[in-house]
Amino acid sequence: MASSNKRKKASGLKGIQFIEGINLVGYARAEMGIGESCRLAANSMNTVGLPFGILNFEGTNSARMSDLTWIHKEVSSPSFSVNVFHVNAEQMAEINAFYGDFLFNNRYNVGYWHWELPEFPNEWNDSFSLVDEIWVASTFVAESISIKSPVPVVKIPHAIEVKITEPRDRTYFKLPEEAFLFLTMFDFNSYQERKNPRASIEAFKLAFEPDNMDVGLVVKVNGHKNNLEELESLIKLTSNYENIYIIQETLSRNDVNALISVTNCFISLHRSEGFGLVMAEAMYLGKPVIGTNWSSNTDFMNVSNSCPVEYELISLGQDYGPYKSGQYWAEPNVRHASEYMTKLVNDREYYNRISSAGELFIKSNYSPRVIGELIKKRLNYIHMWKFGG
């Protein structure tokens, strides 16, 4: 991966015919966050009439490839002058090995990368040589990557639009019809140390008695079949609480959205986020969100439109996958979160004010049209200054 070669290609595009549009490259069918990232970009571009085609990449990941939302836009070869790779930095070498120079040469290559900690890993620095610029979803990620990046880093957030084509009610999910329900979600296959799902359970237990059936906490889990010991630990943690409901079934995207819509509040006491997609989606649906007041979600969460939870920064004492010892992240204040839970249940005026403000903020600033126009504006810049248009 000779970085000089890639940089020469980027600086030598003037005079090459510019074909407007974007080749989206990524896990377009995968049921995982980075696959959703690709689909959200497709929705934004489609909304503003920007031409694009999708090169669906499966690679070596083990996620289910069952989301066919954009299959009609899939192509076998690129048509446009700009590539946008919806894979993370560590996967760029795999993309390059699979497609080779056929895809990269004489095109402007953009990596849409996510990362969740303040320092970008040195072991991924070689991936800079494969891109001409990087798009990121948040200010937090932009600050992390730009410190080490030799190429431009541009903030292009995810567009938020939640669709429920088949409405569900609480009975469908076997949930009580009258209780005030909080919702938290996590995947056993993700790094729980970062997502920190048990903190939401502890906050609920601090706020409410185990037999108070006027309230409830819904815990939606994924990936439990390969993590039975962790599932057993979760069940043990909640066993004496009649008002905590664990949903283990695999849900379609429609039903995940419907589950958010039939609950009253979403809570995420994460230690760090690369965007915070479900928090933004819950706000779109008019649900107040309780979330740690640190990392990417602070772009769209503040005290006027959500419930930001106090925290202290702590050092990672050991490695957790790509999250290395010596870096730091947030430890949310569980008691502060529990106070928000109590207030939302008891203060209807506060609940309505926060939920309305959150919904308005997301729909005004993160709509597919708003984000699509951002992409168009950046594409025009690339055309003008990189291709000499």
Short mmCIF file of C-alpha atoms in Angstrom, two decimals:
data_model
loop_
_atom_site.label_atom_id
_atom_site.label_comp_id
_atom_site.label_asym_id
_atom_site.label_seq_id
_atom_site.Cartn_x
_atom_site.Cartn_y
_atom_site.Cartn_z
CA MET A 1 0.00 0.00 0.00
CA ALA A 2 2.28 2.76 -1.17
CA SER A 3 0.72 5.99 -0.04
CA SER A 4 2.64 8.03 -2.62
CA ASN A 5 0.94 6.12 -5.45
CA LYS A 6 -2.52 6.81 -4.12
CA ARG A 7 -1.80 10.46 -3.52
CA LYS A 8 -0.49 10.87 -7.08
CA LYS A 9 -3.76 9.47 -8.39
CA ALA A 10 -5.74 11.92 -6.30
CA SER A 11 -3.72 14.91 -7.41
CA GLY A 12 -3.70 13.82 -11.05
CA LEU A 13 -7.43 13.81 -11.71
CA LYS A 14 -7.62 17.14 -13.54
CA GLY A 15 -8.44 16.58 -17.18
CA ILE A 16 -10.21 13.28 -16.50
CA GLN A 17 -13.91 13.37 -17.41
CA PHE A 18 -16.06 13.81 -14.33
CA ILE A 19 -19.19 11.63 -14.29
CA GLU A 20 -21.55 12.97 -11.64
CA GLY A 21 -22.73 10.50 -9.06
CA ILE A 22 -21.37 8.17 -6.40
CA ASN A 23 -20.37 4.54 -6.36
CA LEU A 24 -21.45 3.38 -2.90
CA VAL A 25 -19.28 0.48 -1.77
CA GLY A 26 -20.20 -1.37 1.40
CA TYR A 27 -22.21 -3.98 3.26
CA ALA A 28 -25.48 -2.81 1.74
CA ARG A 29 -27.41 -5.94 2.77
CA ALA A 30 -25.79 -6.58 6.16
CA GLU A 31 -27.84 -6.32 9.35
CA MET A 32 -25.24 -4.39 11.31
CA GLY A 33 -24.42 -0.76 11.99
CA ILE A 34 -22.02 -0.27 9.12
CA GLY A 35 -24.52 -1.84 6.73
CA GLU A 36 -27.15 0.59 7.96
CA SER A 37 -24.66 3.40 7.35
CA CYS A 38 -24.54 2.44 3.67
CA ARG A 39 -28.32 2.26 3.41
CA LEU A 40 -28.77 5.63 5.10
CA ALA A 41 -26.42 7.19 2.56
CA ALA A 42 -28.41 5.61 -0.27
CA ASN A 43 -31.61 7.08 1.13
CA SER A 44 -30.08 10.56 1.37
CA MET A 45 -28.81 10.50 -2.20
CA ASN A 46 -32.05 9.08 -3.53
CA THR A 47 -34.04 11.81 -1.78
CA VAL A 48 -32.17 14.61 -3.56
CA GLY A 49 -31.95 12.83 -6.93
CA LEU A 50 -28.19 12.28 -6.83
CA PRO A 51 -27.17 9.42 -9.17
CA PHE A 52 -25.59 6.42 -7.44
CA GLY A 53 -25.03 2.72 -7.72
CA ILE A 54 -24.21 0.22 -4.97
CA LEU A 55 -21.42 -2.33 -5.05
CA ASN A 56 -22.57 -4.74 -2.36
CA PHE A 57 -19.56 -6.09 -0.48
CA GLU A 58 -19.87 -9.13 1.75
CA GLY A 59 -16.26 -9.71 2.74
CA THR A 60 -15.54 -11.91 5.72
CA ASN A 61 -18.08 -10.51 8.19
CA SER A 62 -20.65 -12.87 9.71
CA ALA A 63 -23.68 -10.56 9.76
CA ARG A 64 -26.93 -11.68 8.14
CA MET A 65 -27.17 -10.41 4.55
CA SER A 66 -30.94 -10.13 4.52
CA ASP A 67 -31.71 -6.42 4.11
CA LEU A 68 -32.67 -6.04 0.45
CA THR A 69 -33.95 -2.46 0.68
CA TRP A 70 -31.57 -1.18 -2.01
CA ILE A 71 -31.01 -4.32 -4.09
CA HIS A 72 -32.53 -2.54 -7.09
CA LYS A 73 -29.61 -0.10 -7.01
CA GLU A 74 -26.89 -2.74 -6.88
CA VAL A 75 -24.47 -2.81 -9.81
CA SER A 76 -21.61 -5.07 -10.87
CA SER A 77 -19.23 -2.30 -11.88
CA PRO A 78 -18.76 1.40 -11.01
CA SER A 79 -20.19 4.11 -13.27
CA PHE A 80 -19.23 7.34 -11.52
CA SER A 81 -16.10 9.31 -10.71
CA VAL A 82 -16.38 9.21 -6.92
CA ASN A 83 -16.29 6.16 -4.68
CA VAL A 84 -17.62 6.30 -1.11
CA PHE A 85 -16.57 3.27 0.93
CA HIS A 86 -18.95 2.52 3.80
CA VAL A 87 -16.48 0.30 5.60
CA ASN A 88 -14.29 1.20 8.52
CA ALA A 89 -10.59 1.95 8.27
CA GLU A 90 -9.42 -1.54 9.19
CA GLN A 91 -11.49 -3.04 6.35
CA MET A 92 -10.05 -0.86 3.57
CA ALA A 93 -7.25 -3.32 2.85
CA GLU A 94 -9.81 -6.09 2.38
CA ILE A 95 -11.76 -3.90 -0.05
CA ASN A 96 -8.57 -3.07 -1.95
CA ALA A 97 -7.56 -6.72 -2.17
CA PHE A 98 -11.02 -7.70 -3.45
CA TYR A 99 -11.52 -4.99 -6.08
CA GLY A 100 -7.96 -3.92 -6.81
CA ASP A 101 -6.92 -0.94 -8.93
CA PHE A 102 -9.94 -1.46 -11.19
CA LEU A 103 -12.08 0.32 -8.63
CA PHE A 104 -9.59 2.81 -7.19
CA ASN A 105 -7.70 4.16 -10.20
CA ASN A 106 -8.70 7.51 -11.74
CA ARG A 107 -11.47 8.01 -9.20
CA TYR A 108 -11.77 10.14 -6.11
CA ASN A 109 -11.91 7.75 -3.17
CA VAL A 110 -13.75 8.62 0.04
CA GLY A 111 -13.76 6.49 3.17
CA TYR A 112 -16.82 6.82 5.40
CA TRP A 113 -15.26 5.74 8.68
CA HIS A 114 -16.52 5.30 12.20
CA TRP A 115 -14.52 5.20 15.43
CA GLU A 116 -15.50 5.49 19.06
CA LEU A 117 -12.49 6.75 21.05
CA PRO A 118 -10.48 10.00 21.15
CA GLU A 119 -7.35 8.51 19.57
CA PHE A 120 -7.44 6.83 16.15
CA PRO A 121 -5.44 3.54 16.21
CA ASN A 122 -1.94 3.73 14.72
CA GLU A 123 -2.32 0.23 13.28
CA TRP A 124 -4.94 1.54 10.86
CA ASN A 125 -2.82 4.41 9.52
CA ASP A 126 -1.97 2.53 6.30
CA SER A 127 -5.62 2.88 5.28
CA PHE A 128 -5.11 6.61 4.73
CA SER A 129 -3.13 5.71 1.61
CA LEU A 130 -6.26 4.26 -0.01
CA VAL A 131 -8.45 7.34 0.26
CA ASP A 132 -8.41 10.94 -0.92
CA GLU A 133 -10.63 12.13 1.89
CA ILE A 134 -12.67 10.80 4.80
CA TRP A 135 -16.30 11.43 5.72
CA VAL A 136 -17.43 10.96 9.31
CA ALA A 137 -20.79 11.07 11.04
CA SER A 138 -19.94 13.35 13.98
CA THR A 139 -17.71 16.07 15.37
CA PHE A 140 -16.25 13.61 17.87
CA VAL A 141 -15.07 11.21 15.16
CA ALA A 142 -13.81 14.09 13.03
CA GLU A 143 -11.61 15.33 15.88
CA SER A 144 -10.26 11.84 16.54
CA ILE A 145 -9.34 11.02 12.94
CA SER A 146 -8.21 14.46 11.76
CA ILE A 147 -5.32 14.58 14.25
CA LYS A 148 -3.59 11.81 12.30
CA SER A 149 -5.12 12.16 8.86
CA PRO A 150 -3.02 13.38 5.92
CA VAL A 151 -6.23 13.88 3.89
CA PRO A 152 -9.32 16.08 4.47
CA VAL A 153 -11.86 14.93 7.05
CA VAL A 154 -15.42 16.10 6.34
CA LYS A 155 -18.46 15.76 8.61
CA ILE A 156 -21.43 14.25 6.76
CA PRO A 157 -23.88 12.99 9.42
CA HIS A 158 -26.25 10.07 9.04
CA ALA A 159 -29.73 10.93 7.85
CA ILE A 160 -32.53 9.90 10.19
CA GLU A 161 -35.84 8.64 8.89
CA VAL A 162 -37.72 5.89 10.71
CA LYS A 163 -40.26 3.91 8.71
CA ILE A 164 -42.85 1.50 10.12
CA THR A 165 -44.69 -0.16 7.28
CA GLU A 166 -46.42 -2.72 9.52
CA PRO A 167 -47.56 -1.09 12.78
CA ARG A 168 -47.33 -3.16 15.97
CA ASP A 169 -48.82 -2.69 19.39
CA ARG A 170 -47.52 -3.70 22.78
CA THR A 171 -49.47 -6.94 22.71
CA TYR A 172 -47.39 -8.02 19.71
CA PHE A 173 -44.25 -7.78 21.88
CA LYS A 174 -45.99 -9.26 24.97
CA LEU A 175 -45.58 -6.00 26.88
CA PRO A 176 -48.00 -4.42 29.39
CA GLU A 177 -50.36 -1.97 27.76
CA GLU A 178 -50.57 0.74 30.44
CA ALA A 179 -47.11 0.92 32.02
CA PHE A 180 -44.56 3.65 31.31
CA LEU A 181 -41.89 1.66 29.46
CA PHE A 182 -38.20 2.45 29.12
CA LEU A 183 -36.25 0.69 26.38
CA THR A 184 -32.60 -0.24 26.09
CA MET A 185 -31.00 -2.41 23.41
CA PHE A 186 -27.70 -4.18 22.95
CA ASP A 187 -25.98 -6.93 21.00
CA PHE A 188 -24.04 -9.66 22.79
CA ASN A 189 -21.74 -9.81 19.76
CA SER A 190 -20.69 -6.18 20.30
CA TYR A 191 -18.30 -5.00 22.98
CA GLN A 192 -20.51 -4.66 26.03
CA GLU A 193 -17.85 -2.72 27.88
CA ARG A 194 -18.43 0.18 25.47
CA LYS A 195 -22.20 -0.15 25.12
CA ASN A 196 -22.48 -0.65 28.91
CA PRO A 197 -26.04 -2.08 28.86
CA ARG A 198 -26.09 -3.18 32.47
CA ALA A 199 -25.86 0.44 33.63
CA SER A 200 -29.34 1.09 32.21
CA ILE A 201 -30.66 -1.84 34.23
CA GLU A 202 -28.98 -0.57 37.40
CA ALA A 203 -30.43 2.92 36.84
CA PHE A 204 -33.93 1.45 36.53
CA LYS A 205 -33.42 -0.61 39.69
CA LEU A 206 -32.33 2.52 41.56
CA ALA A 207 -35.40 4.43 40.39
CA PHE A 208 -38.19 1.87 40.85
CA GLU A 209 -39.23 -1.01 43.05
CA PRO A 210 -39.30 -4.52 41.55
CA ASP A 211 -43.06 -4.85 41.97
CA ASN A 212 -44.03 -1.40 40.62
CA MET A 213 -46.05 -2.42 37.58
CA ASP A 214 -46.80 1.17 36.60
CA VAL A 215 -43.33 1.29 35.04
CA GLY A 216 -41.15 -1.17 33.17
CA LEU A 217 -37.81 -1.62 31.45
CA VAL A 218 -37.66 -3.45 28.12
CA VAL A 219 -34.27 -4.98 27.35
CA LYS A 220 -33.91 -5.97 23.69
CA VAL A 221 -30.92 -8.28 23.16
CA ASN A 222 -29.34 -9.71 20.02
CA GLY A 223 -26.71 -12.39 19.55
CA HIS A 224 -27.60 -14.35 22.67
CA LYS A 225 -27.45 -17.76 20.98
CA ASN A 226 -23.66 -17.61 20.86
CA ASN A 227 -23.39 -16.03 24.29
CA LEU A 228 -25.56 -18.15 26.55
CA GLU A 229 -23.49 -17.49 29.67
CA GLU A 230 -23.89 -13.74 29.25
CA LEU A 231 -27.63 -14.17 28.67
CA GLU A 232 -27.86 -16.20 31.88
CA SER A 233 -25.99 -13.44 33.74
CA LEU A 234 -28.45 -10.87 32.39
CA ILE A 235 -31.44 -12.95 33.45
CA LYS A 236 -29.92 -13.32 36.91
CA LEU A 237 -29.40 -9.56 37.15
CA THR A 238 -33.09 -8.93 36.49
CA SER A 239 -34.64 -12.06 38.00
CA ASN A 240 -36.40 -10.48 40.98
CA TYR A 241 -37.83 -7.61 38.94
CA GLU A 242 -41.30 -8.37 37.63
CA ASN A 243 -41.22 -5.13 35.62
CA ILE A 244 -38.11 -5.86 33.51
CA TYR A 245 -38.93 -7.55 30.21
CA ILE A 246 -36.23 -9.23 28.12
CA ILE A 247 -36.90 -9.67 24.40
CA GLN A 248 -34.59 -12.27 22.88
CA GLU A 249 -36.32 -12.87 19.55
CA THR A 250 -34.70 -11.66 16.34
CA LEU A 251 -36.77 -8.74 15.06
CA SER A 252 -37.03 -7.32 11.58
CA ARG A 253 -36.03 -3.70 11.02
CA ASN A 254 -39.72 -2.80 10.88
CA ASP A 255 -40.33 -4.42 14.26
CA VAL A 256 -37.30 -2.81 15.90
CA ASN A 257 -38.65 0.56 14.80
CA ALA A 258 -42.11 -0.40 16.03
CA LEU A 259 -40.70 -1.45 19.40
CA ILE A 260 -39.14 1.99 19.85
CA SER A 261 -42.46 3.58 18.89
CA VAL A 262 -44.56 1.68 21.44
CA THR A 263 -42.25 2.40 24.38
CA ASN A 264 -42.05 5.74 26.19
CA CYS A 265 -38.34 6.48 26.52
CA PHE A 266 -35.01 5.18 25.21
CA ILE A 267 -31.95 4.93 27.46
CA SER A 268 -28.30 4.39 26.50
CA LEU A 269 -25.65 4.67 29.20
CA HIS A 270 -22.85 3.98 26.74
CA ARG A 271 -19.22 4.76 27.47
CA SER A 272 -18.65 6.06 23.94
CA GLU A 273 -20.50 6.24 20.61
CA GLY A 274 -19.42 6.69 17.00
CA PHE A 275 -22.80 8.28 16.23
CA GLY A 276 -25.66 7.01 18.42
CA LEU A 277 -28.09 5.95 15.73
CA VAL A 278 -30.82 4.44 17.90
CA MET A 279 -30.84 7.50 20.16
CA ALA A 280 -31.40 9.73 17.12
CA GLU A 281 -34.10 7.39 15.80
CA ALA A 282 -35.93 7.42 19.13
CA MET A 283 -35.85 11.23 19.13
CA TYR A 284 -37.23 11.20 15.56
CA LEU A 285 -40.16 9.13 16.88
CA GLY A 286 -40.85 11.69 19.61
CA LYS A 287 -39.35 9.71 22.49
CA PRO A 288 -37.25 11.40 25.16
CA VAL A 289 -33.75 9.93 25.26
CA ILE A 290 -31.55 9.43 28.31
CA GLY A 291 -27.94 9.16 27.16
CA THR A 292 -24.39 9.65 28.37
CA ASN A 293 -23.36 13.25 27.69
CA TRP A 294 -20.11 12.36 25.92
CA SER A 295 -18.92 11.44 22.42
CA SER A 296 -20.82 11.62 19.15
CA ASN A 297 -24.38 11.84 20.40
CA THR A 298 -23.65 15.28 21.89
CA ASP A 299 -23.96 16.65 18.34
CA PHE A 300 -27.73 16.21 18.59
CA MET A 301 -28.42 15.83 22.33
CA ASN A 302 -28.50 18.67 24.85
CA VAL A 303 -30.44 19.64 27.97
CA SER A 304 -33.20 21.32 25.96
CA ASN A 305 -34.07 18.30 23.77
CA SER A 306 -33.00 15.20 25.73
CA CYS A 307 -31.66 13.96 29.06
CA PRO A 308 -27.84 14.11 28.98
CA VAL A 309 -26.30 12.08 31.80
CA GLU A 310 -23.32 13.27 33.81
CA TYR A 311 -20.11 11.23 33.60
CA GLU A 312 -16.46 11.07 34.53
CA LEU A 313 -13.69 10.12 32.13
CA ILE A 314 -11.87 6.92 33.01
CA SER A 315 -8.89 5.17 31.52
CA LEU A 316 -9.32 1.75 29.93
CA GLY A 317 -7.49 -0.61 32.23
CA GLN A 318 -7.22 -3.33 29.59
CA ASP A 319 -7.81 -3.99 25.91
CA TYR A 320 -11.34 -4.62 24.68
CA GLY A 321 -10.90 -5.68 21.08
CA PRO A 322 -9.83 -2.55 19.16
CA TYR A 323 -10.28 -0.36 22.24
CA LYS A 324 -6.82 -0.36 23.78
CA SER A 325 -5.61 0.11 27.32
CA GLY A 326 -4.49 3.66 27.98
CA GLN A 327 -7.26 5.33 26.03
CA TYR A 328 -10.23 6.76 27.90
CA TRP A 329 -14.00 6.87 27.76
CA ALA A 330 -16.94 7.95 29.91
CA GLU A 331 -18.32 6.32 33.02
CA PRO A 332 -21.95 7.54 33.22
CA ASN A 333 -23.50 8.53 36.53
CA VAL A 334 -26.12 5.84 37.07
CA ARG A 335 -27.82 7.79 39.84
CA HIS A 336 -28.22 10.83 37.60
CA ALA A 337 -29.79 8.59 34.95
CA SER A 338 -32.19 7.15 37.54
CA GLU A 339 -33.27 10.70 38.49
CA TYR A 340 -34.11 11.39 34.85
CA MET A 341 -36.17 8.20 34.77
CA THR A 342 -38.19 9.28 37.79
CA LYS A 343 -38.70 12.79 36.42
CA LEU A 344 -39.94 11.57 33.04
CA VAL A 345 -42.49 9.31 34.69
CA ASN A 346 -43.76 11.92 37.14
CA ASP A 347 -43.50 15.21 35.25
CA ARG A 348 -45.68 15.11 32.14
CA GLU A 349 -44.93 18.70 31.14
CA TYR A 350 -41.18 17.97 31.17
CA TYR A 351 -41.72 14.76 29.22
CA ASN A 352 -43.71 16.52 26.50
CA ARG A 353 -41.27 19.42 26.22
CA ILE A 354 -38.22 17.20 25.87
CA SER A 355 -39.83 14.76 23.45
CA SER A 356 -41.18 17.52 21.19
CA ALA A 357 -37.88 19.41 21.12
CA GLY A 358 -35.93 16.25 20.33
CA GLU A 359 -38.21 15.27 17.49
CA LEU A 360 -38.08 18.77 15.98
CA PHE A 361 -34.27 18.94 16.20
CA ILE A 362 -33.71 15.61 14.44
CA LYS A 363 -36.29 16.21 11.72
CA SER A 364 -34.97 19.72 11.07
CA ASN A 365 -31.24 18.95 11.03
CA TYR A 366 -30.85 15.27 10.12
CA SER A 367 -33.47 14.63 7.44
CA PRO A 368 -32.47 12.72 4.28
CA ARG A 369 -32.96 15.93 2.29
CA VAL A 370 -30.69 17.99 4.55
CA ILE A 371 -27.95 15.35 4.50
CA GLY A 372 -28.45 14.67 0.79
CA GLU A 373 -27.86 18.34 0.04
CA LEU A 374 -24.65 18.22 2.10
CA ILE A 375 -23.44 15.32 -0.03
CA LYS A 376 -24.32 17.17 -3.23
CA LYS A 377 -22.47 20.26 -2.05
CA ARG A 378 -19.34 18.24 -1.27
CA LEU A 379 -19.57 16.42 -4.60
CA ASN A 380 -19.70 19.77 -6.40
CA TYR A 381 -16.55 20.84 -4.56
CA ILE A 382 -14.76 17.63 -5.59
CA HIS A 383 -15.83 18.20 -9.19
CA MET A 384 -14.57 21.79 -9.17
CA TRP A 385 -11.29 21.44 -7.35
CA LYS A 386 -10.16 17.86 -7.98
CA PHE A 387 -11.34 17.27 -11.55
CA GLY A 388 -11.02 20.85 -12.72
CA GLY A 389 -14.72 21.10 -13.55
#
